[in-house]
Amino acid sequence: MKMIKTTAELAAFCDICSGYDYVTIDTEFLRERTYYSKLCLIQMAHPGEDDSSAVLIDVLADTLNLDPLYELFQNESVVKVFHAARQDLEIFYVDRQILPKPFFDTQVAAMVCGYGEQVGYETLVRKIAKQGLDKSSRFTDWSARPLSAKQMTYAIGDVTHLREIYETLAAELKKSKRQSWVEEELAVLLDPQTYISDPKLAYMRVKTRTNSWKILAAVRELAEFREGFAQRRNIPRNRVMKDDAIMELAATRPQNIGELNKSRLLLRDARKGDIADGILAAIKRAGGYQASDIPKPVDDRIKPQGAEGLAELLRVMLKAKAEGYGVAQKLIANAAELDAIAAGERDGKMFKGWRAEVFGNDALRLCEGKVALASNGKSVKIVNI
């Protein structure tokens, strides 16, 4: 298999790819020791069976830059095909603020076509390409050079089988006239905001079980400091401090290094230097909050009368609808969204686009008492009232 190591070689391959309707792309990266993914390898293939139709691109080579690939990303006559593309697209957006258009994600398409929930690439290879994959190289060190023959064989398989998977799913979507469904889902992946992590919103990632506004204020400031620090230093956020340490510090709110060092959960490196200073500054800022600065948490235990039973009926309807349309349930709605509908939510994504047609409109009618659910012995059906 060909390993591309120069910009000229990449430009030549991308020029060939520009003559096809689509190309398949995948990446190998590391993220265990950094905030942002470290790109180590790119795999690409265009239609064809010859050995030159698929290549590996050594992005760590000093003689290569990705300008030709980014030019191909902006070529709207060529569909760029990925599987479970979110992390891949994040890498490219962070690197150059460029996203591939047009774009196709086979995982999303497979869910629309009824292959299951968050269906994996290996499953699609087995079901569609009728092949097996050796996944033993998946978690190897992709930054080490030279790559082993086993690593390269594994990597190239992520784009060669993807060609048949794409062609099969594209044909199924055309037959079922569901291309627009997939396009709605892909719009989220093509939105730059998907890949921008705002430190001010980092507190939403921290699970809390308190109604104390003072603790919640400290959580906000500590989470914002951690996110910003991790981004600037390009280190994992848990290397700064873990969530349980944030909750401990938000509760104790130390005022100086001596009190900070009494923490049971704070990492050693966080007890001194820039991290310690940042923690104390965050807690000081939180001390300036007022109760009105923190929205009163909604008690999930308090629900409108009948909402719990209605949510269960919505779950039954969702399962029946998903089976009837051959679409993954989680792609339509999750449990939290069903609870929100039962509690009175009417502005969610359930009532827009293809979801409204498949589920949302009937879910609303169920909530309004206009339809009921009945069983014919083998399946659930909707009955007008």
Short mmCIF file of C-alpha atoms in Angstrom, two decimals:
data_model
loop_
_atom_site.label_atom_id
_atom_site.label_comp_id
_atom_site.label_asym_id
_atom_site.label_seq_id
_atom_site.Cartn_x
_atom_site.Cartn_y
_atom_site.Cartn_z
CA MET A 1 0.00 0.00 0.00
CA LYS A 2 1.22 3.50 -0.77
CA MET A 3 2.36 5.81 2.04
CA ILE A 4 2.26 9.49 1.07
CA LYS A 5 4.96 11.58 2.77
CA THR A 6 5.26 14.72 0.65
CA THR A 7 2.92 17.56 -0.26
CA ALA A 8 3.54 16.90 -3.95
CA GLU A 9 2.41 13.26 -3.60
CA LEU A 10 -0.68 14.36 -1.68
CA ALA A 11 -1.51 16.97 -4.30
CA ALA A 12 -1.24 14.37 -7.06
CA PHE A 13 -3.55 11.95 -5.23
CA CYS A 14 -6.09 14.66 -4.39
CA ASP A 15 -6.06 15.72 -8.04
CA ILE A 16 -7.00 12.15 -9.02
CA CYS A 17 -9.71 12.10 -6.33
CA SER A 18 -11.24 15.28 -7.75
CA GLY A 19 -12.28 13.28 -10.81
CA TYR A 20 -14.53 10.95 -8.79
CA ASP A 21 -17.98 11.43 -7.27
CA TYR A 22 -16.73 10.63 -3.78
CA VAL A 23 -13.70 9.79 -1.64
CA THR A 24 -13.57 7.94 1.67
CA ILE A 25 -11.54 9.36 4.56
CA ASP A 26 -10.55 8.30 8.06
CA THR A 27 -7.96 9.37 10.63
CA GLU A 28 -5.87 7.89 13.40
CA PHE A 29 -5.03 10.18 16.30
CA LEU A 30 -4.02 10.31 19.95
CA ARG A 31 -5.79 12.30 22.66
CA GLU A 32 -4.83 10.71 25.96
CA ARG A 33 -2.15 13.31 26.77
CA THR A 34 -3.54 16.43 25.08
CA TYR A 35 -6.68 18.58 25.06
CA TYR A 36 -6.80 18.67 21.28
CA SER A 37 -6.39 15.47 19.27
CA LYS A 38 -2.94 14.87 17.82
CA LEU A 39 -3.42 13.80 14.21
CA CYS A 40 -1.05 10.97 13.28
CA LEU A 41 -2.35 9.42 10.06
CA ILE A 42 -4.97 10.00 7.37
CA GLN A 43 -6.39 7.24 5.19
CA MET A 44 -8.06 8.01 1.86
CA ALA A 45 -9.54 6.01 -1.01
CA HIS A 46 -11.39 6.72 -4.22
CA PRO A 47 -13.56 4.24 -6.17
CA GLY A 48 -11.61 1.40 -7.79
CA GLU A 49 -10.02 -1.92 -6.96
CA ASP A 50 -6.40 -1.31 -7.92
CA ASP A 51 -3.69 -0.83 -5.29
CA SER A 52 -3.32 2.87 -6.09
CA SER A 53 -6.95 3.67 -5.19
CA ALA A 54 -6.24 3.77 -1.43
CA VAL A 55 -3.38 5.50 0.38
CA LEU A 56 -2.05 6.30 3.82
CA ILE A 57 -0.92 9.87 4.48
CA ASP A 58 1.86 10.36 7.02
CA VAL A 59 0.91 13.71 8.50
CA LEU A 60 3.91 13.56 10.85
CA ALA A 61 6.36 13.74 7.93
CA ASP A 62 8.26 17.05 7.83
CA THR A 63 7.92 17.14 4.02
CA LEU A 64 4.10 17.23 4.01
CA ASN A 65 1.37 19.79 4.63
CA LEU A 66 -2.36 19.31 4.20
CA ASP A 67 -3.15 22.17 1.81
CA PRO A 68 -4.12 19.82 -1.08
CA LEU A 69 -6.52 17.93 1.19
CA TYR A 70 -8.18 21.14 2.35
CA GLU A 71 -8.60 22.17 -1.27
CA LEU A 72 -10.35 18.86 -1.92
CA PHE A 73 -12.54 19.46 1.15
CA GLN A 74 -13.84 22.60 -0.57
CA ASN A 75 -14.44 20.89 -3.92
CA GLU A 76 -18.23 20.63 -3.96
CA SER A 77 -18.29 18.11 -6.81
CA VAL A 78 -16.76 15.40 -4.60
CA VAL A 79 -18.57 13.91 -1.59
CA LYS A 80 -16.27 13.34 1.38
CA VAL A 81 -17.33 10.13 3.13
CA PHE A 82 -16.51 9.39 6.79
CA HIS A 83 -17.81 7.01 9.45
CA ALA A 84 -18.65 8.52 12.86
CA ALA A 85 -16.99 11.72 11.73
CA ARG A 86 -17.32 14.08 14.68
CA GLN A 87 -13.81 13.67 16.07
CA ASP A 88 -12.28 13.61 12.58
CA LEU A 89 -14.01 16.85 11.63
CA GLU A 90 -13.02 18.46 14.93
CA ILE A 91 -9.35 17.79 14.12
CA PHE A 92 -9.61 19.49 10.74
CA TYR A 93 -11.64 22.41 12.05
CA VAL A 94 -9.24 23.10 14.92
CA ASP A 95 -6.29 22.87 12.51
CA ARG A 96 -7.59 25.09 9.71
CA GLN A 97 -11.22 26.07 10.42
CA ILE A 98 -12.26 24.10 7.32
CA LEU A 99 -14.98 21.44 7.14
CA PRO A 100 -15.55 19.12 4.15
CA LYS A 101 -18.48 19.87 1.84
CA PRO A 102 -20.40 18.00 0.63
CA PHE A 103 -20.07 15.47 3.40
CA PHE A 104 -21.56 12.07 4.26
CA ASP A 105 -21.40 10.12 7.53
CA THR A 106 -22.14 6.41 7.16
CA GLN A 107 -22.93 6.01 10.86
CA VAL A 108 -25.74 8.56 10.65
CA ALA A 109 -26.97 7.08 7.38
CA ALA A 110 -26.94 3.57 8.85
CA MET A 111 -29.11 4.70 11.76
CA VAL A 112 -31.59 6.24 9.33
CA CYS A 113 -31.56 3.00 7.33
CA GLY A 114 -32.31 0.87 10.40
CA TYR A 115 -28.93 -0.78 11.07
CA GLY A 116 -29.12 -0.03 14.79
CA GLU A 117 -28.14 2.51 17.46
CA GLN A 118 -24.75 4.20 16.96
CA VAL A 119 -23.79 1.33 14.65
CA GLY A 120 -20.04 0.70 14.49
CA TYR A 121 -17.90 0.45 11.39
CA GLU A 122 -17.03 -3.18 12.07
CA THR A 123 -20.75 -4.06 12.14
CA LEU A 124 -21.35 -2.38 8.77
CA VAL A 125 -18.32 -4.12 7.24
CA ARG A 126 -19.74 -7.43 8.37
CA LYS A 127 -23.34 -6.75 7.32
CA ILE A 128 -22.74 -4.91 4.04
CA ALA A 129 -19.27 -5.83 2.79
CA LYS A 130 -19.49 -9.39 4.21
CA GLN A 131 -15.94 -9.08 5.55
CA GLY A 132 -14.27 -9.28 8.94
CA LEU A 133 -11.89 -6.78 10.52
CA ASP A 134 -8.92 -7.31 12.81
CA LYS A 135 -9.40 -4.52 15.37
CA SER A 136 -6.36 -5.40 17.50
CA SER A 137 -4.38 -2.40 16.20
CA ARG A 138 -7.07 0.12 17.07
CA PHE A 139 -5.49 1.36 20.30
CA THR A 140 -1.85 1.19 19.28
CA ASP A 141 0.50 4.20 19.31
CA TRP A 142 -0.16 5.86 15.95
CA SER A 143 2.54 8.46 16.54
CA ALA A 144 5.34 5.88 16.55
CA ARG A 145 7.30 5.42 13.35
CA PRO A 146 7.67 3.24 11.40
CA LEU A 147 4.14 1.89 11.43
CA SER A 148 3.90 -1.87 11.47
CA ALA A 149 2.44 -3.82 8.55
CA LYS A 150 -0.43 -4.83 10.84
CA GLN A 151 -1.19 -1.19 11.69
CA MET A 152 -1.17 -0.18 8.03
CA THR A 153 -3.44 -3.07 7.03
CA TYR A 154 -5.89 -2.12 9.78
CA ALA A 155 -5.80 1.55 8.84
CA ILE A 156 -6.36 1.08 5.11
CA GLY A 157 -9.34 -1.20 5.83
CA ASP A 158 -11.12 1.77 7.38
CA VAL A 159 -11.48 3.41 3.96
CA THR A 160 -11.52 0.54 1.46
CA HIS A 161 -14.64 -1.19 2.87
CA LEU A 162 -16.16 2.24 3.42
CA ARG A 163 -16.63 2.59 -0.35
CA GLU A 164 -19.07 -0.31 -0.57
CA ILE A 165 -20.80 0.77 2.63
CA TYR A 166 -21.31 4.29 1.27
CA GLU A 167 -22.62 3.12 -2.09
CA THR A 168 -25.04 0.69 -0.42
CA LEU A 169 -26.38 3.21 2.09
CA ALA A 170 -26.66 5.97 -0.51
CA ALA A 171 -28.73 3.62 -2.70
CA GLU A 172 -30.97 2.68 0.25
CA LEU A 173 -31.53 6.34 1.12
CA LYS A 174 -32.40 7.17 -2.47
CA LYS A 175 -34.84 4.28 -2.64
CA SER A 176 -36.53 5.27 0.63
CA LYS A 177 -36.34 8.99 -0.23
CA ARG A 178 -34.66 9.76 3.08
CA GLN A 179 -31.65 11.74 1.84
CA SER A 180 -33.10 14.88 3.42
CA TRP A 181 -33.28 13.12 6.81
CA VAL A 182 -29.54 12.48 6.73
CA GLU A 183 -28.84 16.02 5.54
CA GLU A 184 -30.68 17.40 8.59
CA GLU A 185 -28.46 15.35 10.90
CA LEU A 186 -25.24 16.20 9.07
CA ALA A 187 -25.98 19.92 9.36
CA VAL A 188 -25.02 19.68 13.05
CA LEU A 189 -21.65 18.14 12.17
CA LEU A 190 -21.03 20.87 9.62
CA ASP A 191 -21.78 23.66 12.11
CA PRO A 192 -18.50 25.19 13.38
CA GLN A 193 -20.14 25.78 16.78
CA THR A 194 -20.12 22.00 17.26
CA TYR A 195 -16.32 22.13 17.61
CA ILE A 196 -15.95 25.27 19.71
CA SER A 197 -15.71 24.58 23.43
CA ASP A 198 -16.56 27.77 25.32
CA PRO A 199 -14.96 27.74 28.80
CA LYS A 200 -17.90 29.78 30.12
CA LEU A 201 -20.19 26.83 29.39
CA ALA A 202 -17.85 24.17 30.79
CA TYR A 203 -19.84 23.97 34.07
CA MET A 204 -22.62 22.24 32.14
CA ARG A 205 -20.33 19.22 31.80
CA VAL A 206 -19.93 18.87 35.59
CA LYS A 207 -22.62 16.78 37.26
CA THR A 208 -23.90 18.41 40.44
CA ARG A 209 -26.38 17.31 43.07
CA THR A 210 -26.94 20.49 45.00
CA ASN A 211 -29.25 23.49 45.01
CA SER A 212 -26.76 25.68 46.85
CA TRP A 213 -26.16 28.76 44.70
CA LYS A 214 -22.81 29.37 46.40
CA ILE A 215 -21.56 25.90 45.44
CA LEU A 216 -22.97 26.23 41.91
CA ALA A 217 -21.25 29.61 41.50
CA ALA A 218 -17.91 28.07 42.49
CA VAL A 219 -18.49 25.14 40.11
CA ARG A 220 -19.04 27.61 37.26
CA GLU A 221 -15.85 29.53 37.92
CA LEU A 222 -13.71 26.45 38.60
CA ALA A 223 -14.95 24.66 35.47
CA GLU A 224 -14.31 27.78 33.37
CA PHE A 225 -10.77 28.10 34.73
CA ARG A 226 -10.06 24.40 34.13
CA GLU A 227 -11.33 24.47 30.55
CA GLY A 228 -9.41 27.60 29.63
CA PHE A 229 -6.20 26.37 31.27
CA ALA A 230 -6.45 22.98 29.54
CA GLN A 231 -6.99 24.65 26.17
CA ARG A 232 -4.08 27.04 26.57
CA ARG A 233 -1.67 24.33 27.71
CA ASN A 234 -3.15 21.65 25.41
CA ILE A 235 -3.49 19.12 28.21
CA PRO A 236 -6.50 16.96 29.19
CA ARG A 237 -8.88 18.78 31.52
CA ASN A 238 -8.56 15.95 34.07
CA ARG A 239 -4.83 16.70 34.29
CA VAL A 240 -5.80 20.08 35.71
CA MET A 241 -8.39 18.74 38.13
CA LYS A 242 -11.09 16.12 38.02
CA ASP A 243 -14.81 16.70 38.46
CA ASP A 244 -14.84 15.30 41.99
CA ALA A 245 -12.11 17.78 42.96
CA ILE A 246 -14.19 20.64 41.50
CA MET A 247 -17.15 19.58 43.62
CA GLU A 248 -14.99 19.28 46.74
CA LEU A 249 -13.42 22.71 46.22
CA ALA A 250 -16.80 24.28 45.41
CA ALA A 251 -18.08 23.00 48.76
CA THR A 252 -15.04 23.95 50.88
CA ARG A 253 -14.05 27.11 48.93
CA PRO A 254 -10.44 27.44 50.23
CA GLN A 255 -9.15 30.99 50.55
CA ASN A 256 -5.40 30.39 50.53
CA ILE A 257 -2.74 27.81 49.67
CA GLY A 258 -2.83 26.36 53.17
CA GLU A 259 -6.55 25.65 52.96
CA LEU A 260 -6.18 24.45 49.35
CA ASN A 261 -3.65 21.84 50.41
CA LYS A 262 -6.20 20.30 52.76
CA SER A 263 -8.08 19.00 49.71
CA ARG A 264 -8.33 15.21 49.57
CA LEU A 265 -9.00 15.00 45.84
CA LEU A 266 -6.81 17.64 44.22
CA LEU A 267 -3.87 16.38 42.16
CA ARG A 268 -0.37 17.13 43.44
CA ASP A 269 0.50 19.47 40.57
CA ALA A 270 -2.65 21.49 41.22
CA ARG A 271 -1.58 22.41 44.76
CA LYS A 272 1.02 24.92 43.59
CA GLY A 273 1.94 27.26 40.77
CA ASP A 274 -0.42 28.46 38.06
CA ILE A 275 -3.14 25.91 38.72
CA ALA A 276 -3.32 26.68 42.44
CA ASP A 277 -3.38 30.41 41.70
CA GLY A 278 -6.13 29.87 39.12
CA ILE A 279 -8.24 27.85 41.54
CA LEU A 280 -8.02 30.46 44.28
CA ALA A 281 -8.81 33.24 41.79
CA ALA A 282 -11.85 31.29 40.52
CA ILE A 283 -13.16 30.83 44.05
CA LYS A 284 -12.63 34.53 44.75
CA ARG A 285 -14.65 35.45 41.64
CA ALA A 286 -17.41 33.06 42.73
CA GLY A 287 -17.53 34.93 46.04
CA GLY A 288 -18.78 37.98 44.15
CA TYR A 289 -21.90 36.18 42.89
CA GLN A 290 -25.39 36.86 44.17
CA ALA A 291 -28.10 34.25 44.49
CA SER A 292 -29.88 35.82 41.52
CA ASP A 293 -26.83 35.17 39.30
CA ILE A 294 -27.51 31.43 39.41
CA PRO A 295 -30.76 30.17 37.84
CA LYS A 296 -32.75 28.10 40.29
CA PRO A 297 -32.20 24.42 39.42
CA VAL A 298 -35.23 22.54 38.21
CA ASP A 299 -36.13 19.67 40.52
CA ASP A 300 -36.47 16.70 38.18
CA ARG A 301 -38.61 14.99 40.80
CA ILE A 302 -41.35 17.61 40.39
CA LYS A 303 -43.31 16.81 37.27
CA PRO A 304 -46.78 17.74 36.09
CA GLN A 305 -49.47 15.34 37.22
CA GLY A 306 -49.67 12.44 34.78
CA ALA A 307 -46.38 13.29 33.08
CA GLU A 308 -44.66 10.10 34.19
CA GLY A 309 -47.39 7.90 32.72
CA LEU A 310 -47.49 9.98 29.56
CA ALA A 311 -43.72 9.61 29.17
CA GLU A 312 -44.13 5.83 29.29
CA LEU A 313 -46.77 6.00 26.56
CA LEU A 314 -44.42 8.13 24.47
CA ARG A 315 -41.72 5.47 24.89
CA VAL A 316 -44.10 2.82 23.59
CA MET A 317 -45.05 5.04 20.65
CA LEU A 318 -41.39 5.78 19.89
CA LYS A 319 -40.51 2.09 19.81
CA ALA A 320 -43.44 1.35 17.52
CA LYS A 321 -42.59 4.24 15.21
CA ALA A 322 -38.90 3.33 15.06
CA GLU A 323 -39.74 -0.26 14.17
CA GLY A 324 -42.31 0.84 11.61
CA TYR A 325 -39.91 3.21 9.83
CA GLY A 326 -36.82 1.08 10.35
CA VAL A 327 -34.94 3.92 12.09
CA ALA A 328 -32.80 3.79 15.23
CA GLN A 329 -34.83 4.97 18.25
CA LYS A 330 -32.07 7.18 19.66
CA LEU A 331 -31.80 9.03 16.39
CA ILE A 332 -35.43 10.09 16.77
CA ALA A 333 -35.46 10.91 20.49
CA ASN A 334 -33.81 10.01 23.78
CA ALA A 335 -35.40 9.43 27.20
CA ALA A 336 -34.79 12.99 28.41
CA GLU A 337 -36.50 14.43 25.33
CA LEU A 338 -39.53 12.20 25.86
CA ASP A 339 -39.75 13.33 29.49
CA ALA A 340 -39.58 16.95 28.33
CA ILE A 341 -42.43 16.41 25.85
CA ALA A 342 -44.52 14.76 28.57
CA ALA A 343 -43.82 17.76 30.83
CA GLY A 344 -45.03 20.21 28.18
CA GLU A 345 -42.03 20.92 25.92
CA ARG A 346 -43.22 21.93 22.45
CA ASP A 347 -40.22 23.68 20.92
CA GLY A 348 -37.80 20.78 20.64
CA LYS A 349 -36.33 19.16 17.56
CA MET A 350 -39.03 16.51 17.77
CA PHE A 351 -41.49 18.92 16.17
CA LYS A 352 -39.28 19.91 13.24
CA GLY A 353 -38.15 18.33 9.99
CA TRP A 354 -38.30 14.59 9.44
CA ARG A 355 -38.75 13.86 13.16
CA ALA A 356 -42.08 15.67 13.15
CA GLU A 357 -43.26 13.48 10.28
CA VAL A 358 -42.02 10.25 11.85
CA PHE A 359 -42.84 10.85 15.50
CA GLY A 360 -43.37 14.43 16.70
CA ASN A 361 -46.77 15.12 15.16
CA ASP A 362 -48.30 11.93 16.54
CA ALA A 363 -46.54 12.43 19.88
CA LEU A 364 -48.22 15.84 20.16
CA ARG A 365 -51.59 14.31 19.30
CA LEU A 366 -51.03 11.68 22.00
CA CYS A 367 -50.27 14.40 24.56
CA GLU A 368 -53.44 16.26 23.54
CA GLY A 369 -55.59 13.14 23.93
CA LYS A 370 -56.42 12.97 20.24
CA VAL A 371 -55.00 9.48 19.71
CA ALA A 372 -54.53 6.34 21.78
CA LEU A 373 -52.26 3.32 21.57
CA ALA A 374 -53.61 -0.15 21.05
CA SER A 375 -52.22 -3.60 20.40
CA ASN A 376 -53.34 -5.90 17.64
CA GLY A 377 -51.63 -8.83 19.32
CA LYS A 378 -48.28 -8.48 17.54
CA SER A 379 -47.61 -4.75 17.32
CA VAL A 380 -48.70 -1.36 18.61
CA LYS A 381 -50.94 0.82 16.48
CA ILE A 382 -52.26 4.38 16.79
CA VAL A 383 -56.01 4.80 17.14
CA ASN A 384 -57.78 8.11 16.54
CA ILE A 385 -60.08 9.22 19.33
#
